Amino acid sequence: MRFLECLSVGIVAIKSNKMRSLLTMLGIIIGVASVLAMISIGDGAKEIVLRDAQKLGGANQFTIYRTWYKQVGTRWVRIRSSEYMQYEDVIAIEAECPSVSIVTPRIPEWRGALIEAAGGTQTRAGYNGVDASYKIAMEWDVQEGRFISDEDVENSASICVLGDEVAKSLFGDKSPIGEEIKIARGEGRYDRWGRRDSKRYTERFTVVGTLVPRGRSLRFGWSFDNLVFLPISTTQERFTGNDRIQDIVVHAKSPDVVSKAIEEVKAVIRKRHRNQDDFVRIWDMREGMAQLEKISKVIKIALGSIAGFSLLVGGIGIMNMMLVAVTERTREIGLRKALGATRYDIMIQFLIEAVIMCGLGGLIGIVLGIFAGQGMALLAVNIAKVVPEWPSVVSTQWVIISISFSALIGITFGLYPAIKASSLSPIEALRTD
């Protein structure tokens, strides 16, 4: 019997018992759908993490910041060093570290200050003192106007750039370019020893630009759109009252050379600060991402194993049906052998039936899995409300794996019934009622 004839006979046999075939395939359908749905949700979570990392500047960045405590054994000990970072450190890192592409200084205030427009409209927002490289490093486009320039930093200009949320809160749909805002902080300035006085300061700034919406950081909770950006020199003069820089954000040339870039930066810090580097701490974006990647893998393995049991049950169901089919069609087998069919032909016929059922179940499972993944993603957005959108990522790799695994189950669990059918004696088979 030729292969195409075996295929035709297998399809006819499945069509003649539609309901039984469908119930037999149910385990395969549920198993494949479960695997795809879980994987798509897991990959969607990974996509969310990658997007959040991109908001923060990408996986190739790390941040150096001034710290006041270090861990010694199980205790936290105050650092007595009087060293602090300055703008000259930024220039030195950019010049002396070959693995570094962009270095941007930052003086952040995340807790929020009172921002007031000329008409009296107020909002609370954070602000960051940065330079012209910040926009390039963050790959953040200007929506209207312009960003901070090198000239603004040199002249300590009284200008600012607004995040989208701040701009809408203060000015609504009206263009804020050229408008004046006031930033007030009750805590007052820092003195040269890092202490705050109790006076209230209000500073005026002219809006020169707005940034495109960027969203909220899942990791830290604050919104990028609820920030005001000022020239770093202006922030030092108006708010901190000193030449210190709290953060230096460093972008390596690629994620692969981040570790090398960190060592180069530490060497520059030690060279410029009396061989000391314990007064700074480094936060590496990859550490958090690596931890999340491990959690994602564990979840995938756990959920995939649970879904795999459905495929196992489906395979047992396929074997059970094929054994029943062999018993029911004993006379047919005997007749085919009497007409010249070989053992190989009979075995291939029943094996093809098993593979067709598993393959068809796999295809139906893939379609259901795609819809199930989208439904679960929608459910996650509406119930958890952590992110405005949870992508359901359907991987071509996992679709191919699902189809291949379904076919493998068909071959594995259909082989024994096929061998049993092929080994029947034609004389004994024809005698069967």
Tab-separated table of C-alpha atoms in Angstrom:
chain	number	residue	atom	x	y	z
A	1	MET	CA	0.000	0.000	0.000
A	2	ARG	CA	1.358	3.364	-0.967
A	3	PHE	CA	1.849	6.185	1.555
A	4	LEU	CA	-0.891	8.385	0.051
A	5	GLU	CA	-3.329	5.488	0.165
A	6	CYS	CA	-2.472	4.892	3.832
A	7	LEU	CA	-3.027	8.575	4.495
A	8	SER	CA	-6.404	8.491	2.766
A	9	VAL	CA	-7.521	5.398	4.674
A	10	GLY	CA	-6.444	7.023	7.975
A	11	ILE	CA	-8.425	10.197	7.284
A	12	VAL	CA	-11.533	8.186	6.332
A	13	ALA	CA	-11.229	6.153	9.559
A	14	ILE	CA	-11.036	9.337	11.661
A	15	LYS	CA	-13.988	10.947	9.836
A	16	SER	CA	-16.122	7.837	10.347
A	17	ASN	CA	-15.765	8.260	14.153
A	18	LYS	CA	-15.794	12.064	14.500
A	19	MET	CA	-16.960	12.351	18.106
A	20	ARG	CA	-14.679	9.611	19.410
A	21	SER	CA	-11.733	11.088	17.524
A	22	LEU	CA	-12.460	14.570	18.896
A	23	LEU	CA	-12.702	13.298	22.479
A	24	THR	CA	-9.464	11.360	21.975
A	25	MET	CA	-7.701	14.488	20.693
A	26	LEU	CA	-8.997	16.578	23.617
A	27	GLY	CA	-5.988	15.826	25.817
A	28	ILE	CA	-3.599	16.915	23.053
A	29	ILE	CA	-5.657	20.054	22.359
A	30	ILE	CA	-5.746	21.090	26.025
A	31	GLY	CA	-2.063	20.288	26.540
A	32	VAL	CA	-0.814	22.255	23.527
A	33	ALA	CA	-3.181	25.171	24.241
A	34	SER	CA	-2.006	25.293	27.881
A	35	VAL	CA	1.666	25.244	26.956
A	36	LEU	CA	1.303	28.009	24.349
A	37	ALA	CA	-0.889	30.188	26.589
A	38	MET	CA	1.519	29.946	29.532
A	39	ILE	CA	4.592	30.536	27.381
A	40	SER	CA	2.972	33.532	25.650
A	41	ILE	CA	2.111	35.101	29.024
A	42	GLY	CA	5.613	34.404	30.339
A	43	ASP	CA	7.261	35.882	27.248
A	44	GLY	CA	4.868	38.832	27.534
A	45	ALA	CA	6.108	39.446	31.080
A	46	LYS	CA	9.678	39.303	29.802
A	47	GLU	CA	8.770	41.833	27.105
A	48	ILE	CA	7.349	44.153	29.783
A	49	VAL	CA	10.595	43.898	31.773
A	50	LEU	CA	12.661	44.673	28.660
A	51	ARG	CA	10.477	47.675	27.863
A	52	ASP	CA	10.857	48.931	31.431
A	53	ALA	CA	14.632	48.513	31.191
A	54	GLN	CA	14.560	50.499	27.952
A	55	LYS	CA	12.679	53.296	29.732
A	56	LEU	CA	15.483	53.448	32.277
A	57	GLY	CA	18.106	53.650	29.543
A	58	GLY	CA	18.667	50.076	28.375
A	59	ALA	CA	20.433	46.922	29.572
A	60	ASN	CA	23.876	48.363	28.794
A	61	GLN	CA	23.718	51.051	31.473
A	62	PHE	CA	24.758	51.244	35.117
A	63	THR	CA	24.547	54.034	37.682
A	64	ILE	CA	27.220	55.241	40.107
A	65	TYR	CA	25.797	57.068	43.109
A	66	ARG	CA	27.099	58.539	46.343
A	67	THR	CA	26.330	56.342	49.344
A	68	TRP	CA	26.722	56.990	53.046
A	69	TYR	CA	26.700	53.414	54.381
A	70	LYS	CA	28.436	50.162	53.490
A	71	GLN	CA	27.866	46.617	54.715
A	72	VAL	CA	30.574	45.070	56.868
A	73	GLY	CA	29.624	41.494	57.710
A	74	THR	CA	26.032	41.698	58.929
A	75	ARG	CA	26.232	45.374	59.969
A	76	TRP	CA	25.846	48.613	58.043
A	77	VAL	CA	28.643	51.056	58.846
A	78	ARG	CA	28.613	54.779	58.059
A	79	ILE	CA	31.197	55.864	55.479
A	80	ARG	CA	33.358	58.664	56.863
A	81	SER	CA	34.899	59.626	53.529
A	82	SER	CA	34.591	63.301	52.572
A	83	GLU	CA	34.932	62.505	48.867
A	84	TYR	CA	32.102	63.260	46.448
A	85	MET	CA	31.591	63.163	42.700
A	86	GLN	CA	31.895	66.247	40.495
A	87	TYR	CA	31.352	67.111	36.841
A	88	GLU	CA	35.072	66.565	36.232
A	89	ASP	CA	34.524	62.868	37.058
A	90	VAL	CA	32.015	62.686	34.212
A	91	ILE	CA	34.542	64.150	31.769
A	92	ALA	CA	37.305	61.813	33.018
A	93	ILE	CA	35.150	58.670	32.718
A	94	GLU	CA	34.140	59.589	29.174
A	95	ALA	CA	37.761	60.264	28.198
A	96	GLU	CA	39.554	57.370	29.949
A	97	CYS	CA	37.142	54.431	29.675
A	98	PRO	CA	37.260	52.794	26.206
A	99	SER	CA	34.252	50.531	26.941
A	100	VAL	CA	31.997	53.510	27.689
A	101	SER	CA	29.901	55.262	25.032
A	102	ILE	CA	27.940	57.959	26.904
A	103	VAL	CA	28.211	59.380	30.417
A	104	THR	CA	25.510	61.624	31.798
A	105	PRO	CA	25.413	63.280	35.244
A	106	ARG	CA	22.178	63.586	37.194
A	107	ILE	CA	20.963	65.323	40.322
A	108	PRO	CA	17.578	63.705	40.987
A	109	GLU	CA	14.698	64.717	43.199
A	110	TRP	CA	12.085	61.957	42.993
A	111	ARG	CA	9.871	62.893	45.959
A	112	GLY	CA	8.227	65.777	44.192
A	113	ALA	CA	8.309	69.544	44.440
A	114	LEU	CA	5.510	72.070	44.115
A	115	ILE	CA	5.387	73.300	40.496
A	116	GLU	CA	3.267	76.354	39.665
A	117	ALA	CA	2.379	77.907	36.314
A	118	ALA	CA	1.914	81.639	35.742
A	119	GLY	CA	-1.892	81.325	35.957
A	120	GLY	CA	-1.716	79.761	39.420
A	121	THR	CA	-2.197	76.128	38.326
A	122	GLN	CA	-0.155	73.827	40.541
A	123	THR	CA	1.055	70.227	40.530
A	124	ARG	CA	3.629	68.136	42.355
A	125	ALA	CA	6.415	66.619	40.294
A	126	GLY	CA	9.999	65.493	40.590
A	127	TYR	CA	12.892	67.169	38.832
A	128	ASN	CA	16.261	66.087	37.481
A	129	GLY	CA	19.333	68.208	36.906
A	130	VAL	CA	20.946	66.852	33.710
A	131	ASP	CA	23.049	67.953	30.754
A	132	ALA	CA	22.601	67.732	26.977
A	133	SER	CA	23.755	64.088	26.835
A	134	TYR	CA	20.741	62.878	28.840
A	135	LYS	CA	18.350	62.969	25.882
A	136	ILE	CA	20.810	61.011	23.709
A	137	ALA	CA	21.574	58.446	26.416
A	138	MET	CA	17.896	57.831	27.160
A	139	GLU	CA	16.906	57.889	23.461
A	140	TRP	CA	14.074	60.213	24.409
A	141	ASP	CA	12.535	62.380	21.693
A	142	VAL	CA	11.380	65.966	22.106
A	143	GLN	CA	7.682	66.466	21.475
A	144	GLU	CA	7.781	70.258	21.162
A	145	GLY	CA	10.558	72.849	21.368
A	146	ARG	CA	14.051	71.643	22.292
A	147	PHE	CA	16.049	69.915	25.026
A	148	ILE	CA	18.754	71.316	27.304
A	149	SER	CA	21.891	72.349	25.384
A	150	ASP	CA	25.579	72.563	26.333
A	151	GLU	CA	25.228	76.340	26.285
A	152	ASP	CA	22.416	76.164	28.832
A	153	VAL	CA	24.684	74.163	31.150
A	154	GLU	CA	27.628	76.539	30.667
A	155	ASN	CA	25.489	79.607	31.412
A	156	SER	CA	23.389	77.987	34.184
A	157	ALA	CA	20.336	79.076	32.201
A	158	SER	CA	16.955	79.428	33.901
A	159	ILE	CA	15.207	77.100	31.480
A	160	CYS	CA	13.440	73.758	31.831
A	161	VAL	CA	11.981	70.891	29.803
A	162	LEU	CA	8.694	69.338	30.922
A	163	GLY	CA	7.540	65.740	30.938
A	164	ASP	CA	4.216	65.151	29.196
A	165	GLU	CA	2.237	64.704	32.434
A	166	VAL	CA	3.586	67.906	34.003
A	167	ALA	CA	2.906	69.890	30.817
A	168	LYS	CA	-0.728	68.713	30.671
A	169	SER	CA	-1.307	69.251	34.395
A	170	LEU	CA	-0.070	72.867	34.224
A	171	PHE	CA	-1.109	73.984	30.748
A	172	GLY	CA	-3.692	71.490	29.475
A	173	ASP	CA	-3.813	71.458	25.684
A	174	LYS	CA	-2.087	74.844	25.430
A	175	SER	CA	1.556	74.933	24.294
A	176	PRO	CA	3.849	75.617	27.298
A	177	ILE	CA	6.791	76.812	25.182
A	178	GLY	CA	7.909	80.237	26.373
A	179	GLU	CA	5.744	80.058	29.516
A	180	GLU	CA	7.187	80.511	32.990
A	181	ILE	CA	6.921	78.071	35.884
A	182	LYS	CA	7.972	78.293	39.525
A	183	ILE	CA	9.522	75.423	41.475
A	184	ALA	CA	9.224	75.633	45.245
A	185	ARG	CA	10.824	73.397	47.851
A	186	GLY	CA	10.156	73.735	51.547
A	187	GLU	CA	13.259	71.817	52.593
A	188	GLY	CA	15.588	74.553	51.375
A	189	ARG	CA	19.108	74.287	49.973
A	190	TYR	CA	21.957	72.024	51.012
A	191	ASP	CA	24.970	73.649	52.601
A	192	ARG	CA	28.550	72.569	51.912
A	193	TRP	CA	28.335	69.823	54.576
A	194	GLY	CA	25.192	68.291	53.058
A	195	ARG	CA	22.794	69.793	55.649
A	196	ARG	CA	19.531	71.495	54.754
A	197	ASP	CA	18.382	74.855	56.049
A	198	SER	CA	14.727	75.561	56.820
A	199	LYS	CA	14.072	78.407	54.370
A	200	ARG	CA	11.645	78.093	51.492
A	201	TYR	CA	13.001	78.726	47.995
A	202	THR	CA	11.031	79.468	44.861
A	203	GLU	CA	12.842	79.512	41.539
A	204	ARG	CA	11.528	80.660	38.137
A	205	PHE	CA	12.199	78.862	34.881
A	206	THR	CA	11.182	79.344	31.258
A	207	VAL	CA	9.833	76.288	29.451
A	208	VAL	CA	11.791	75.564	26.256
A	209	GLY	CA	10.528	72.085	25.422
A	210	THR	CA	8.368	69.061	26.208
A	211	LEU	CA	9.169	65.361	25.856
A	212	VAL	CA	7.136	62.577	24.280
A	213	PRO	CA	5.238	60.363	26.791
A	214	ARG	CA	7.429	57.624	28.258
A	215	GLY	CA	5.316	56.017	30.974
A	216	ARG	CA	5.897	54.768	34.497
A	217	SER	CA	8.803	52.696	35.772
A	218	LEU	CA	7.568	49.328	37.080
A	219	ARG	CA	10.759	48.826	39.050
A	220	PHE	CA	10.750	52.146	40.926
A	221	GLY	CA	7.136	53.272	40.640
A	222	TRP	CA	7.634	56.885	39.553
A	223	SER	CA	6.485	58.296	36.226
A	224	PHE	CA	9.019	59.664	33.752
A	225	ASP	CA	6.310	61.970	32.437
A	226	ASN	CA	5.940	63.602	35.856
A	227	LEU	CA	9.440	65.094	35.803
A	228	VAL	CA	10.913	68.513	35.065
A	229	PHE	CA	14.423	68.606	33.580
A	230	LEU	CA	16.822	71.452	34.423
A	231	PRO	CA	20.435	72.185	33.431
A	232	ILE	CA	22.623	70.426	35.986
A	233	SER	CA	24.606	73.600	36.722
A	234	THR	CA	21.370	75.503	37.379
A	235	THR	CA	20.244	72.767	39.781
A	236	GLN	CA	23.530	73.065	41.661
A	237	GLU	CA	23.279	76.860	41.941
A	238	ARG	CA	19.574	77.123	42.743
A	239	PHE	CA	18.825	73.983	44.768
A	240	THR	CA	21.839	72.127	46.146
A	241	GLY	CA	24.181	75.090	46.612
A	242	ASN	CA	27.293	73.007	45.882
A	243	ASP	CA	29.180	71.379	42.994
A	244	ARG	CA	28.350	67.797	43.951
A	245	ILE	CA	26.770	65.292	41.590
A	246	GLN	CA	24.627	62.575	43.146
A	247	ASP	CA	24.406	60.151	40.207
A	248	ILE	CA	26.501	59.397	37.147
A	249	VAL	CA	24.696	57.221	34.605
A	250	VAL	CA	27.131	55.317	32.397
A	251	HIS	CA	26.226	53.595	29.115
A	252	ALA	CA	28.593	50.858	27.975
A	253	LYS	CA	29.092	50.281	24.257
A	254	SER	CA	27.160	46.998	24.541
A	255	PRO	CA	25.673	44.820	27.308
A	256	ASP	CA	28.565	42.378	26.836
A	257	VAL	CA	31.181	44.891	28.002
A	258	VAL	CA	29.270	46.288	31.010
A	259	SER	CA	31.461	44.389	33.515
A	260	LYS	CA	34.601	45.694	31.841
A	261	ALA	CA	33.189	49.230	31.791
A	262	ILE	CA	32.415	49.012	35.525
A	263	GLU	CA	36.025	48.104	36.316
A	264	GLU	CA	37.292	50.954	34.120
A	265	VAL	CA	34.998	53.438	35.869
A	266	LYS	CA	36.077	52.218	39.322
A	267	ALA	CA	39.708	52.709	38.301
A	268	VAL	CA	38.984	56.326	37.265
A	269	ILE	CA	37.129	57.013	40.538
A	270	ARG	CA	40.028	55.641	42.590
A	271	LYS	CA	42.541	57.636	40.546
A	272	ARG	CA	40.637	60.898	41.092
A	273	HIS	CA	39.630	60.357	44.734
A	274	ARG	CA	42.736	59.431	46.692
A	275	ASN	CA	42.484	55.734	45.857
A	276	GLN	CA	39.000	55.534	47.379
A	277	ASP	CA	35.892	54.040	45.807
A	278	ASP	CA	33.894	52.880	48.849
A	279	PHE	CA	31.961	56.162	48.944
A	280	VAL	CA	30.122	55.199	45.759
A	281	ARG	CA	27.881	52.272	44.929
A	282	ILE	CA	27.100	50.870	41.494
A	283	TRP	CA	23.642	49.756	40.432
A	284	ASP	CA	23.813	47.475	37.402
A	285	MET	CA	20.654	47.176	35.308
A	286	ARG	CA	21.550	43.597	34.344
A	287	GLU	CA	21.365	42.305	37.928
A	288	GLY	CA	17.649	42.948	38.226
A	289	MET	CA	17.010	41.652	34.715
A	290	ALA	CA	18.994	38.464	35.387
A	291	GLN	CA	16.958	37.801	38.526
A	292	LEU	CA	13.712	38.308	36.647
A	293	GLU	CA	14.989	36.035	33.863
A	294	LYS	CA	15.603	33.258	36.418
A	295	ILE	CA	12.115	33.680	37.869
A	296	SER	CA	10.655	33.628	34.359
A	297	LYS	CA	12.477	30.367	33.543
A	298	VAL	CA	11.281	28.704	36.752
A	299	ILE	CA	7.689	29.755	36.023
A	300	LYS	CA	7.955	28.482	32.442
A	301	ILE	CA	9.339	25.120	33.580
A	302	ALA	CA	6.663	24.744	36.261
A	303	LEU	CA	3.765	25.709	34.019
A	304	GLY	CA	5.180	23.765	31.070
A	305	SER	CA	5.479	20.642	33.235
A	306	ILE	CA	1.869	20.938	34.370
A	307	ALA	CA	0.708	21.401	30.781
A	308	GLY	CA	2.960	18.509	29.739
A	309	PHE	CA	0.892	16.122	31.869
A	310	SER	CA	-2.111	16.987	29.683
A	311	LEU	CA	-0.102	15.961	26.635
A	312	LEU	CA	0.856	12.705	28.369
A	313	VAL	CA	-2.797	11.985	29.171
A	314	GLY	CA	-3.676	12.843	25.568
A	315	GLY	CA	-1.047	10.388	24.326
A	316	ILE	CA	-2.486	7.622	26.500
A	317	GLY	CA	-5.918	8.425	25.079
A	318	ILE	CA	-4.546	8.113	21.541
A	319	MET	CA	-3.041	4.713	22.364
A	320	ASN	CA	-6.295	3.539	23.941
A	321	MET	CA	-8.341	4.553	20.890
A	322	MET	CA	-5.908	2.946	18.467
A	323	LEU	CA	-5.991	-0.322	20.418
A	324	VAL	CA	-9.790	-0.230	20.281
A	325	ALA	CA	-9.580	0.501	16.540
A	326	VAL	CA	-7.306	-2.504	16.012
A	327	THR	CA	-9.830	-4.738	17.776
A	328	GLU	CA	-12.784	-3.293	15.853
A	329	ARG	CA	-11.068	-3.524	12.469
A	330	THR	CA	-9.499	-6.959	12.782
A	331	ARG	CA	-11.428	-8.345	9.801
A	332	GLU	CA	-10.427	-5.275	7.722
A	333	ILE	CA	-6.783	-5.924	8.580
A	334	GLY	CA	-7.129	-9.574	7.610
A	335	LEU	CA	-8.794	-8.645	4.312
A	336	ARG	CA	-6.060	-6.117	3.427
A	337	LYS	CA	-3.364	-8.691	4.170
A	338	ALA	CA	-5.183	-11.274	2.076
A	339	LEU	CA	-5.201	-8.787	-0.817
A	340	GLY	CA	-1.433	-8.283	-0.594
A	341	ALA	CA	-0.834	-5.650	2.100
A	342	THR	CA	2.413	-6.231	3.978
A	343	ARG	CA	2.997	-5.906	7.725
A	344	TYR	CA	4.792	-2.647	7.005
A	345	ASP	CA	1.731	-1.304	5.111
A	346	ILE	CA	-0.616	-2.130	7.996
A	347	MET	CA	1.736	-0.642	10.564
A	348	ILE	CA	2.145	2.582	8.564
A	349	GLN	CA	-1.645	2.852	8.111
A	350	PHE	CA	-2.375	2.785	11.851
A	351	LEU	CA	0.656	4.901	12.706
A	352	ILE	CA	-0.486	7.572	10.235
A	353	GLU	CA	-3.932	7.614	11.869
A	354	ALA	CA	-2.350	8.283	15.270
A	355	VAL	CA	-0.052	10.987	13.896
A	356	ILE	CA	-2.939	12.682	12.028
A	357	MET	CA	-5.030	12.838	15.195
A	358	CYS	CA	-2.165	14.211	17.254
A	359	GLY	CA	-1.164	16.681	14.530
A	360	LEU	CA	-4.746	17.878	14.103
A	361	GLY	CA	-5.126	18.154	17.873
A	362	GLY	CA	-1.899	20.133	17.983
A	363	LEU	CA	-3.129	22.580	15.311
A	364	ILE	CA	-6.428	23.119	17.139
A	365	GLY	CA	-4.480	23.513	20.396
A	366	ILE	CA	-2.234	26.171	18.825
A	367	VAL	CA	-5.241	28.229	17.714
A	368	LEU	CA	-6.894	27.897	21.151
A	369	GLY	CA	-3.569	28.627	22.872
A	370	ILE	CA	-3.153	31.906	20.960
A	371	PHE	CA	-6.654	33.042	21.907
A	372	ALA	CA	-6.220	31.787	25.495
A	373	GLY	CA	-2.942	33.721	25.823
A	374	GLN	CA	-4.595	36.924	24.601
A	375	GLY	CA	-7.524	36.370	26.979
A	376	MET	CA	-5.187	35.819	29.950
A	377	ALA	CA	-3.193	38.932	29.018
A	378	LEU	CA	-6.402	40.968	28.906
A	379	LEU	CA	-7.429	39.499	32.248
A	380	ALA	CA	-4.038	40.381	33.757
A	381	VAL	CA	-4.390	44.008	32.632
A	382	ASN	CA	-7.942	44.398	33.950
A	383	ILE	CA	-7.426	42.591	37.268
A	384	ALA	CA	-3.790	43.229	38.235
A	385	LYS	CA	-3.750	46.745	36.713
A	386	VAL	CA	0.047	46.871	37.001
A	387	VAL	CA	0.618	47.811	33.377
A	388	PRO	CA	-1.697	49.399	30.773
A	389	GLU	CA	-0.836	46.646	28.295
A	390	TRP	CA	0.320	43.048	28.726
A	391	PRO	CA	1.583	41.673	25.398
A	392	SER	CA	0.779	38.069	24.493
A	393	VAL	CA	3.936	36.974	22.685
A	394	VAL	CA	3.410	33.931	20.464
A	395	SER	CA	6.808	32.472	19.630
A	396	THR	CA	7.221	30.738	16.260
A	397	GLN	CA	9.743	28.477	17.965
A	398	TRP	CA	7.151	27.241	20.467
A	399	VAL	CA	4.534	26.768	17.727
A	400	ILE	CA	6.980	24.507	15.865
A	401	ILE	CA	7.862	22.701	19.102
A	402	SER	CA	4.166	22.131	19.855
A	403	ILE	CA	3.461	20.662	16.416
A	404	SER	CA	6.610	18.499	16.549
A	405	PHE	CA	5.801	17.294	20.062
A	406	SER	CA	2.247	16.423	19.024
A	407	ALA	CA	3.569	14.372	16.099
A	408	LEU	CA	6.103	12.702	18.409
A	409	ILE	CA	3.322	11.713	20.801
A	410	GLY	CA	1.368	10.288	17.865
A	411	ILE	CA	4.354	8.168	16.803
A	412	THR	CA	5.259	7.117	20.361
A	413	PHE	CA	1.773	6.154	21.535
A	414	GLY	CA	0.572	4.924	18.141
A	415	LEU	CA	3.516	2.634	17.519
A	416	TYR	CA	2.415	-0.206	19.798
A	417	PRO	CA	-1.150	-0.452	18.389
A	418	ALA	CA	0.288	-0.213	14.847
A	419	ILE	CA	2.748	-3.074	15.529
A	420	LYS	CA	-0.039	-5.115	17.102
A	421	ALA	CA	-2.242	-4.586	14.020
A	422	SER	CA	0.562	-5.497	11.632
A	423	SER	CA	1.363	-8.720	13.491
A	424	LEU	CA	-2.159	-10.155	13.156
A	425	SER	CA	-2.401	-13.332	11.089
A	426	PRO	CA	-4.686	-12.801	8.059
A	427	ILE	CA	-6.390	-16.191	8.568
A	428	GLU	CA	-7.122	-15.538	12.251
A	429	ALA	CA	-8.210	-11.970	11.455
A	430	LEU	CA	-10.706	-13.121	8.795
A	431	ARG	CA	-12.207	-15.637	11.260
A	432	THR	CA	-12.940	-12.855	13.765
A	433	ASP	CA	-16.589	-11.803	14.067
